[in-house]
Amino acid sequence: MIHHDHIVVLDFGSQYTQLIARRIREMGVYCEILPYWKSIDEITRRKPRGIILSGGPRSVYEPGAPLPDPKLLESNIPILGICYGMQALVQVMGGTVARASQKEFGPSTLEVKRRNPLFRGLRRRARVWMSHSDYVARLPKGWTVIARTETCPFAAAHDATGRIFGVQFHPEVSHTHSGTKVLRNFTVGICRAPTTWSMESFVSETIRWIREKVGEENVICALSGGVDSSVTAVLVSRAVGKKLTCVFVDNGLLRKNEDEAVRFLAKKARLKVRYIRAAGRFLSKLRGITNPEVKRQIIGREFIRVFEESMPRKSRPKFLAQGTLYPDVIESVSLRGPSATIKSHHNVGGLPRRMKLRLIEPLRELFKDEVREVGRLLGIPKAILGRHPFPGPGLAIRIIGEVTRSRLATLREVDWIVIDELTRAGLYEEIWQAFAVLLPVRSVGVMGDRRTYESVIAIRAVTSRDGMTADWARIPHNVLERIATRIVNTVGQVNRVVYDITSKPPGTIEWE
Ligand code: XMP
């Protein structure tokens, strides 16, 4: 679906780029992120009401630093540069950006010097969040300063036409008081973008769009019981009813009682589901394999085979519905980069070409929490919408070393305990993802005067907004203690539990 009348954020690599888009969508204005190098034609073809240049980690005066196309500045579209985005505008338009003698990271007081539509409704002094080592030392010709801070003489300014703005601070972060007001003044006030984007309108428009696209054909969907595939399946089923067949593959690498969640959803949302038991096939293919990438490839390939074999013969589907989300598709500088090649994420990506299926990805414009909101509007139970992400290759990439039936059984029990204790402690929802990893080492212990020599479990729990970056969760010690004690006391093959305190980066969330 191509949107008009929306806001385009050009990404220069800031960690806050997604946050800008989120803030604007929260105002009811659709917002899309594009990489900074998109051509002017591609940008203007979308007919945006306004363009925001994000922050970024580089210095605009470095050779090869990313800069906006000067033609963009000649279009009639209002532009707002944030932090690096402001510096890039200043650089391109003939001003000077230099290294600041005093870096500014954290809170600062903004002094508004001139009335301006961008700052409508703001007090003269506002607390803002800064994060920069460079600063604008001289404005381009014709520019006017609107605000300053103690160390930053041009904390906000605009060009001679009053259509191009720059702010050195970050209006998108919650620490900037009235930051949302500044973004609203720009998008709704200056750009006059309509505030008609809502989750309700998204749901009804998407259902209509799927119905038109699919016509009388059949659709197939791989249902895992996770949030994304569940919401996709229910949305598509609302559009095409019984023309949708869902396939649930039990690859033997799932958590305890995983298929119960799927059965529950299928009943509640009246989905037609084929349950395929394929544990034996996956496990025999994984025998003796310890390399993480090889495990991932085997599981991905086998999944495609099983899925292919399960296709209804008579009513052969023409479409494959997939729960791809926005962070998976944006060519964002901050989100792409090396991480795309660190792990080959397993999904049904190879299927469409091989089976001549056309893709339907109704969630590809949404962030994770927006998907949860769609799910809520569709009446999907909270127990499903609140679930932590679970990777396609399942427990196989949480068992370091060879995947065997007995190691799977051990990890399944331990995983259950971790989730159960976090839920009891009321922490499950605060945490992005929590799980256990079975290590390929044994350690010596003592239980009831007897020496033990058993496996070690690592607990991983992280907080995150999108899984791209993450921090280890500060779980209270008493909860960690309960988890460790219950694991060692009830799961026979484990005698030691350790807690992983690595953030991402430098670590990844999963161990393999
Ligand atoms: P990493 O380990 O790359 O994980 O920090 C980031 C997020 O992605 C999930 N993950 C996967 N999801 N197929 C998936 O569908 C995969 O192969 C896969 N590998 C990792 C991981 O659980 C975390 O939420």
XYZ file of C-alpha atoms and ligand atoms in Angstrom:
536
model
C 0.000 0.000 0.000
C 1.494 3.355 -1.035
C 0.620 6.196 1.288
C 0.232 9.836 0.386
C -0.049 12.823 2.692
C 2.366 11.287 5.131
C 5.742 12.154 6.585
C 8.970 10.636 5.301
C 11.892 10.246 7.695
C 15.217 10.007 5.885
C 17.482 7.872 8.010
C 21.078 8.953 8.500
C 21.792 6.172 10.964
C 20.517 7.498 14.295
C 19.526 5.070 17.004
C 16.369 7.218 17.374
C 15.124 7.066 13.786
C 12.406 4.543 14.572
C 11.343 6.596 17.542
C 10.688 9.637 15.319
C 8.407 7.506 13.142
C 6.640 6.121 16.196
C 5.991 9.548 17.702
C 4.479 10.790 14.459
C 2.273 7.742 14.003
C 1.072 8.212 17.567
C -0.277 11.594 16.428
C -2.379 9.841 13.798
C -0.091 10.759 10.904
C 1.376 7.907 8.862
C 5.161 8.019 8.763
C 7.634 6.023 6.727
C 11.412 5.606 7.112
C 13.595 5.640 4.004
C 17.379 5.470 3.761
C 18.972 8.903 3.201
C 20.210 7.900 -0.256
C 16.760 7.338 -1.788
C 16.479 9.341 -4.990
C 14.510 12.541 -5.028
C 12.122 10.979 -7.569
C 11.382 8.051 -5.328
C 10.715 10.374 -2.429
C 8.498 12.842 -4.255
C 6.561 10.064 -6.022
C 5.194 9.196 -2.604
C 3.852 12.742 -2.251
C 4.893 13.274 1.361
C 3.605 16.310 3.238
C 6.950 16.754 4.971
C 10.416 15.284 5.324
C 12.454 14.793 8.465
C 16.193 14.186 8.349
C 17.190 12.000 11.282
C 20.268 12.225 13.449
C 23.310 10.100 12.708
C 26.669 9.022 14.088
C 28.955 10.689 11.526
C 30.412 14.196 11.148
C 29.077 16.091 8.148
C 32.545 17.443 7.263
C 34.149 13.966 7.088
C 34.886 12.701 3.586
C 32.031 10.488 2.414
C 29.625 11.613 5.151
C 25.983 10.987 4.191
C 24.280 14.180 2.995
C 20.830 14.941 1.564
C 20.400 15.482 -2.158
C 20.498 19.300 -2.665
C 17.545 18.931 -5.069
C 15.467 17.946 -2.084
C 15.925 21.428 -0.695
C 14.517 22.944 -3.868
C 11.295 20.927 -3.704
C 8.404 22.664 -2.031
C 8.187 20.134 0.759
C 8.799 21.352 4.342
C 11.928 19.826 5.881
C 13.034 19.395 9.477
C 16.587 18.305 10.275
C 17.196 16.797 13.697
C 20.712 16.846 15.210
C 22.949 15.423 12.438
C 20.024 16.156 10.088
C 20.260 19.854 10.983
C 24.032 19.839 10.539
C 23.672 18.152 7.150
C 21.217 20.856 6.012
C 23.567 23.587 7.221
C 26.530 21.986 5.464
C 24.692 21.576 2.150
C 23.299 25.112 2.282
C 26.670 26.780 2.882
C 26.922 27.217 6.669
C 29.664 25.832 8.917
C 29.635 22.794 11.162
C 32.569 22.270 13.501
C 33.684 20.104 16.384
C 32.300 21.538 19.638
C 34.840 22.452 22.316
C 32.304 21.166 24.806
C 30.300 18.094 23.872
C 26.653 18.125 24.907
C 25.164 14.783 25.944
C 22.057 14.671 28.099
C 19.749 17.364 29.441
C 20.131 20.994 28.491
C 17.980 24.103 28.766
C 16.637 25.518 25.547
C 16.046 29.252 25.429
C 13.520 30.198 22.775
C 14.576 33.550 21.323
C 11.987 34.103 18.633
C 8.370 33.161 18.078
C 8.040 30.542 15.382
C 5.358 28.074 14.245
C 7.744 25.214 15.116
C 7.727 26.210 18.767
C 4.072 27.242 19.037
C 2.761 26.563 22.547
C 6.217 26.130 24.095
C 7.488 28.108 27.064
C 10.473 30.388 26.659
C 12.641 27.872 28.436
C 12.350 24.126 27.885
C 14.346 21.121 28.994
C 15.688 19.260 25.976
C 17.874 16.234 25.330
C 21.106 16.765 23.432
C 23.533 14.219 22.027
C 26.219 15.800 19.851
C 29.934 16.443 19.555
C 29.652 18.743 16.503
C 27.686 21.969 16.365
C 26.541 24.587 13.898
C 29.167 27.322 14.136
C 27.725 29.544 11.395
C 24.271 29.497 9.842
C 23.848 29.516 6.052
C 22.976 32.837 4.443
C 19.406 33.948 5.133
C 18.871 31.603 8.067
C 17.385 32.843 11.368
C 18.119 31.467 14.803
C 15.055 30.523 16.861
C 16.579 29.054 20.015
C 19.895 28.477 21.783
C 21.329 26.653 24.780
C 24.202 27.729 26.984
C 26.773 25.935 24.829
C 24.943 25.795 21.510
C 24.290 29.175 19.849
C 22.066 27.702 17.105
C 19.970 25.053 18.827
C 17.093 25.715 16.410
C 16.923 27.766 13.217
C 15.117 28.083 9.899
C 15.956 29.162 6.360
C 14.858 32.326 4.578
C 11.679 30.700 3.208
C 10.578 29.461 6.619
C 10.111 25.998 5.092
C 13.374 24.359 6.148
C 14.079 23.929 9.862
C 16.836 22.465 11.964
C 16.921 21.540 15.655
C 20.073 20.400 17.388
C 18.181 18.647 20.191
C 16.128 15.440 19.917
C 12.381 16.207 20.054
C 11.573 12.487 19.666
C 12.983 11.313 23.012
C 10.801 11.406 26.075
C 13.417 13.346 28.046
C 12.800 16.379 25.821
C 9.884 18.199 27.409
C 7.395 19.381 24.783
C 9.309 17.368 22.160
C 6.078 15.845 20.874
C 4.655 19.370 20.602
C 7.569 20.374 18.352
C 7.021 17.316 16.136
C 3.287 18.007 16.039
C 3.863 21.668 15.159
C 5.974 20.491 12.248
C 3.842 17.613 10.923
C 0.332 18.838 11.605
C 0.943 22.605 11.764
C 3.604 23.357 9.166
C 3.177 20.335 6.847
C -0.608 20.142 7.322
C -0.501 16.346 7.322
C -3.957 14.858 8.031
C -4.317 12.968 11.310
C -6.351 10.123 9.904
C -3.990 7.188 10.508
C -5.317 4.924 13.251
C -5.112 1.257 14.007
C -8.859 0.897 13.443
C -8.580 2.429 9.974
C -5.503 0.285 9.301
C -7.429 -2.894 10.148
C -10.462 -2.110 8.013
C -8.412 -0.861 5.049
C -6.098 -3.858 5.200
C -8.975 -6.330 5.279
C -10.439 -4.643 2.211
C -7.048 -4.634 0.476
C -6.464 -8.368 1.149
C -9.942 -9.239 -0.076
C -9.407 -7.384 -3.338
C -5.943 -8.808 -3.865
C -6.903 -12.421 -3.189
C -10.207 -12.515 -5.060
C -11.392 -16.115 -5.372
C -7.959 -17.668 -4.813
C -6.732 -19.608 -1.767
C -4.185 -18.481 0.817
C -1.782 -20.444 2.986
C -0.089 -19.225 6.146
C 2.573 -20.769 8.403
C 1.233 -20.389 11.916
C 3.742 -20.678 14.749
C 1.672 -19.486 17.691
C 3.803 -16.361 17.991
C 2.400 -12.841 17.883
C 3.208 -11.965 14.268
C 1.929 -15.106 12.576
C -1.161 -15.197 14.810
C -2.137 -11.622 13.976
C -1.433 -12.216 10.276
C -3.562 -15.351 10.217
C -6.527 -13.755 11.972
C -6.364 -10.632 9.804
C -6.264 -12.670 6.591
C -8.992 -14.958 7.833
C -11.218 -11.919 8.503
C -10.682 -10.952 4.888
C -11.024 -14.283 3.086
C -12.561 -16.685 5.630
C -12.238 -20.351 4.747
C -10.053 -19.607 1.735
C -7.217 -19.438 4.264
C -5.469 -22.599 5.423
C -2.928 -22.325 8.242
C -0.134 -24.830 8.680
C 1.412 -25.492 12.061
C 4.622 -27.489 11.872
C 5.765 -29.215 15.044
C 9.476 -29.515 14.305
C 10.256 -31.000 17.713
C 12.149 -27.842 18.627
C 9.260 -26.037 20.257
C 8.664 -25.049 23.862
C 6.501 -27.069 26.186
C 2.777 -26.960 25.297
C 3.398 -24.789 22.255
C 0.664 -26.367 20.163
C -1.873 -25.610 22.894
C -1.517 -21.897 22.160
C -2.190 -22.573 18.500
C -5.206 -24.777 19.195
C -6.570 -22.135 21.539
C -6.217 -19.415 18.900
C -7.579 -21.614 16.127
C -10.701 -22.298 18.146
C -11.185 -18.710 19.224
C -10.628 -17.208 15.769
C -12.160 -20.156 13.867
C -9.021 -20.786 11.824
C -8.586 -23.838 9.622
C -5.278 -25.341 10.781
C -3.310 -28.368 9.572
C -1.104 -29.764 12.302
C 1.996 -31.448 10.975
C 4.087 -33.606 13.274
C 7.593 -33.628 11.865
C 9.864 -33.823 14.927
C 11.524 -37.057 13.793
C 12.518 -35.620 10.417
C 14.079 -32.510 11.911
C 15.924 -34.368 14.651
C 17.423 -36.939 12.335
C 18.667 -34.162 10.029
C 20.210 -32.386 13.031
C 22.037 -35.464 14.332
C 25.701 -34.708 14.992
C 25.391 -31.046 13.940
C 26.940 -28.440 16.237
C 27.600 -25.475 13.940
C 24.927 -22.799 14.540
C 24.654 -21.681 10.932
C 24.405 -25.253 9.664
C 21.651 -25.912 12.203
C 19.758 -22.872 10.967
C 20.113 -23.887 7.329
C 18.996 -27.463 7.959
C 15.940 -26.330 9.880
C 15.057 -23.706 7.248
C 15.364 -26.191 4.401
C 13.443 -28.917 6.169
C 10.691 -26.482 7.068
C 10.222 -25.570 3.421
C 10.062 -29.268 2.459
C 7.491 -30.089 5.124
C 5.455 -27.044 4.258
C 5.524 -27.900 0.572
C 4.354 -31.458 1.217
C 1.513 -30.203 3.379
C 0.005 -28.024 0.654
C -3.578 -28.850 -0.123
C -3.573 -30.587 -3.507
C -7.112 -29.852 -4.655
C -7.438 -26.225 -3.664
C -3.865 -25.220 -4.368
C -3.180 -21.798 -2.835
C -1.862 -18.917 -4.903
C -0.909 -16.705 -1.964
C 1.338 -17.069 1.070
C 0.555 -14.820 4.050
C 3.564 -13.886 6.142
C 3.990 -11.917 9.361
C 6.858 -9.714 8.184
C 7.137 -6.550 10.290
C 8.407 -3.076 9.491
C 11.832 -3.481 11.123
C 12.383 -6.492 8.810
C 11.762 -4.501 5.657
C 13.070 -0.986 6.128
C 16.373 -0.338 4.491
C 17.239 1.777 7.490
C 20.903 2.657 7.920
C 20.660 2.141 11.652
C 18.888 -1.180 11.449
C 20.612 -2.795 8.511
C 24.361 -2.839 8.428
C 26.343 -5.811 9.620
C 23.570 -7.441 11.659
C 21.850 -8.676 8.495
C 24.671 -11.127 7.926
C 25.414 -12.137 11.501
C 22.777 -14.859 11.537
C 20.669 -16.252 8.767
C 17.224 -15.816 10.254
C 15.011 -18.674 9.357
C 11.644 -17.930 7.883
C 9.643 -19.137 4.931
C 11.560 -16.792 2.626
C 12.581 -19.451 0.112
C 9.042 -20.687 -0.375
C 7.297 -18.143 -2.574
C 9.607 -18.436 -5.599
C 9.907 -22.194 -5.398
C 6.193 -22.728 -5.144
C 5.138 -19.823 -7.321
C 3.277 -18.232 -4.450
C 2.474 -14.552 -4.255
C 3.169 -12.900 -0.933
C 0.729 -11.119 1.339
C 2.454 -9.285 4.164
C -0.251 -7.249 5.865
C 1.938 -6.174 8.808
C 4.924 -4.939 6.844
C 4.224 -1.328 7.764
C 3.912 -1.906 11.489
C 6.128 -1.958 14.545
C 5.804 -4.773 17.055
C 3.616 -2.917 19.523
C 1.382 -1.713 16.684
C 0.972 -5.372 15.688
C -0.093 -6.130 19.240
C -2.639 -3.319 19.004
C -4.007 -4.751 15.735
C -4.247 -8.118 17.480
C -6.167 -6.528 20.332
C -8.624 -4.930 17.900
C -9.084 -8.330 16.246
C -9.951 -9.860 19.611
C -6.850 -12.060 19.887
C -6.348 -13.056 23.533
C -3.768 -11.144 25.569
C -2.077 -14.417 26.454
C -1.014 -14.712 22.819
C -0.324 -11.053 22.082
C 1.935 -10.659 25.092
C 4.159 -13.619 24.262
C 7.886 -13.174 23.984
C 9.398 -13.655 20.517
C 10.531 -17.182 19.747
C 13.000 -17.831 16.928
C 12.110 -19.999 13.929
C 14.909 -22.544 14.634
C 13.480 -22.830 18.149
C 15.285 -24.593 20.948
C 17.907 -25.905 18.516
C 19.774 -22.590 18.732
C 19.447 -22.544 22.510
C 21.104 -25.930 22.836
C 24.769 -25.246 22.317
C 26.287 -28.288 20.674
C 24.315 -31.258 19.418
C 20.528 -31.264 19.580
C 19.233 -34.532 20.988
C 15.851 -35.631 22.275
C 17.074 -35.807 25.863
C 18.751 -32.381 25.750
C 15.566 -30.962 24.241
C 13.526 -32.509 27.056
C 15.843 -30.943 29.648
C 15.741 -27.501 28.086
C 11.974 -27.632 27.667
C 11.528 -28.227 31.406
C 13.992 -25.482 32.331
C 12.435 -22.997 29.890
C 9.037 -23.666 31.415
C 10.349 -22.884 34.893
C 11.972 -19.617 33.779
C 8.784 -18.360 32.163
C 6.590 -19.567 35.006
C 8.687 -17.852 37.694
C 8.898 -14.586 35.761
C 5.143 -14.630 35.273
C 4.546 -15.328 38.970
C 6.869 -12.435 39.850
C 4.879 -10.134 37.533
C 7.948 -9.523 35.369
C 7.036 -11.356 32.163
C 5.485 -8.350 30.435
C 8.313 -5.971 31.326
C 10.840 -8.234 29.667
C 11.248 -8.360 25.890
C 12.428 -11.941 25.896
C 13.554 -14.460 28.494
C 14.757 -17.995 28.024
C 17.269 -20.629 29.040
C 20.289 -21.867 27.133
C 21.692 -25.359 27.633
C 25.484 -25.250 27.594
C 27.734 -28.049 26.373
C 29.729 -28.119 29.598
C 29.276 -30.039 32.795
C 30.253 -28.817 36.234
C 30.837 -30.470 39.560
C 28.335 -29.952 42.349
C 27.254 -31.521 45.600
C 23.706 -32.589 46.433
C 22.774 -34.512 49.599
C 26.429 -35.328 50.303
C 26.813 -36.773 46.818
C 29.054 -35.449 44.091
C 27.187 -34.421 40.926
C 28.587 -33.800 37.472
C 25.816 -32.278 35.391
C 24.909 -29.637 32.810
C 25.038 -25.861 33.164
C 22.116 -23.614 32.210
C 22.463 -19.951 31.283
C 19.463 -17.706 31.776
C 19.050 -14.911 29.245
C 16.544 -12.099 29.837
C 16.634 -8.829 27.946
C 14.737 -5.596 27.663
C 14.414 -4.114 24.197
C 12.168 -2.039 21.964
C 12.574 -3.995 18.772
C 15.134 -6.749 19.318
C 17.743 -4.799 17.351
C 19.484 -3.555 20.461
C 18.923 -4.949 23.930
C 20.037 -4.669 27.516
C 20.149 -7.479 30.065
C 17.144 -7.335 32.369
C 17.805 -6.350 35.972
C 15.769 -9.203 37.441
C 15.648 -8.939 41.250
C 18.067 -11.324 42.963
C 15.351 -13.124 44.868
C 13.557 -14.003 41.624
C 16.811 -15.241 40.070
C 17.377 -17.281 43.187
C 13.934 -18.881 42.946
C 14.488 -19.720 39.280
C 17.920 -21.270 39.917
C 16.806 -23.263 42.944
C 13.733 -24.646 41.221
C 15.729 -25.656 38.147
C 18.458 -27.462 40.057
C 15.990 -29.116 42.435
C 13.549 -30.342 39.830
C 15.465 -30.901 36.598
C 17.763 -33.818 37.228
C 20.340 -33.161 34.546
C 21.246 -29.643 35.677
C 23.327 -28.679 38.702
C 24.352 -25.076 37.956
C 22.612 -21.929 36.700
C 24.356 -18.741 35.499
C 22.906 -15.392 34.408
C 23.943 -13.715 31.152
C 24.713 -9.996 31.625
C 25.716 -9.122 28.055
C 23.887 -6.361 26.205
C 23.301 -6.311 22.428
C 25.641 -5.138 21.013
C 28.179 -6.579 21.647
C 26.253 -9.823 22.229
C 23.191 -10.980 20.319
C 20.002 -12.019 22.076
C 20.162 -15.683 21.113
C 23.435 -17.483 21.782
C 23.644 -19.025 18.325
P 19.509 -11.981 17.788
O 19.920 -13.284 18.376
O 19.894 -11.819 16.351
O 17.927 -11.993 17.806
O 19.932 -10.814 18.636
C 17.089 -10.881 17.606
C 15.650 -11.346 17.683
O 15.381 -12.235 16.594
C 15.000 -13.515 17.085
N 15.613 -14.513 16.206
C 14.947 -15.119 15.220
N 13.665 -15.043 14.828
N 14.075 -16.620 13.171
C 13.234 -15.806 13.811
O 12.061 -15.772 13.450
C 15.385 -16.752 13.502
O 16.126 -17.500 12.891
C 15.836 -15.969 14.584
N 17.036 -15.826 15.189
C 16.879 -14.925 16.185
C 15.522 -13.592 18.498
O 14.790 -14.524 19.277
C 15.349 -12.154 18.947
O 14.015 -11.884 19.316
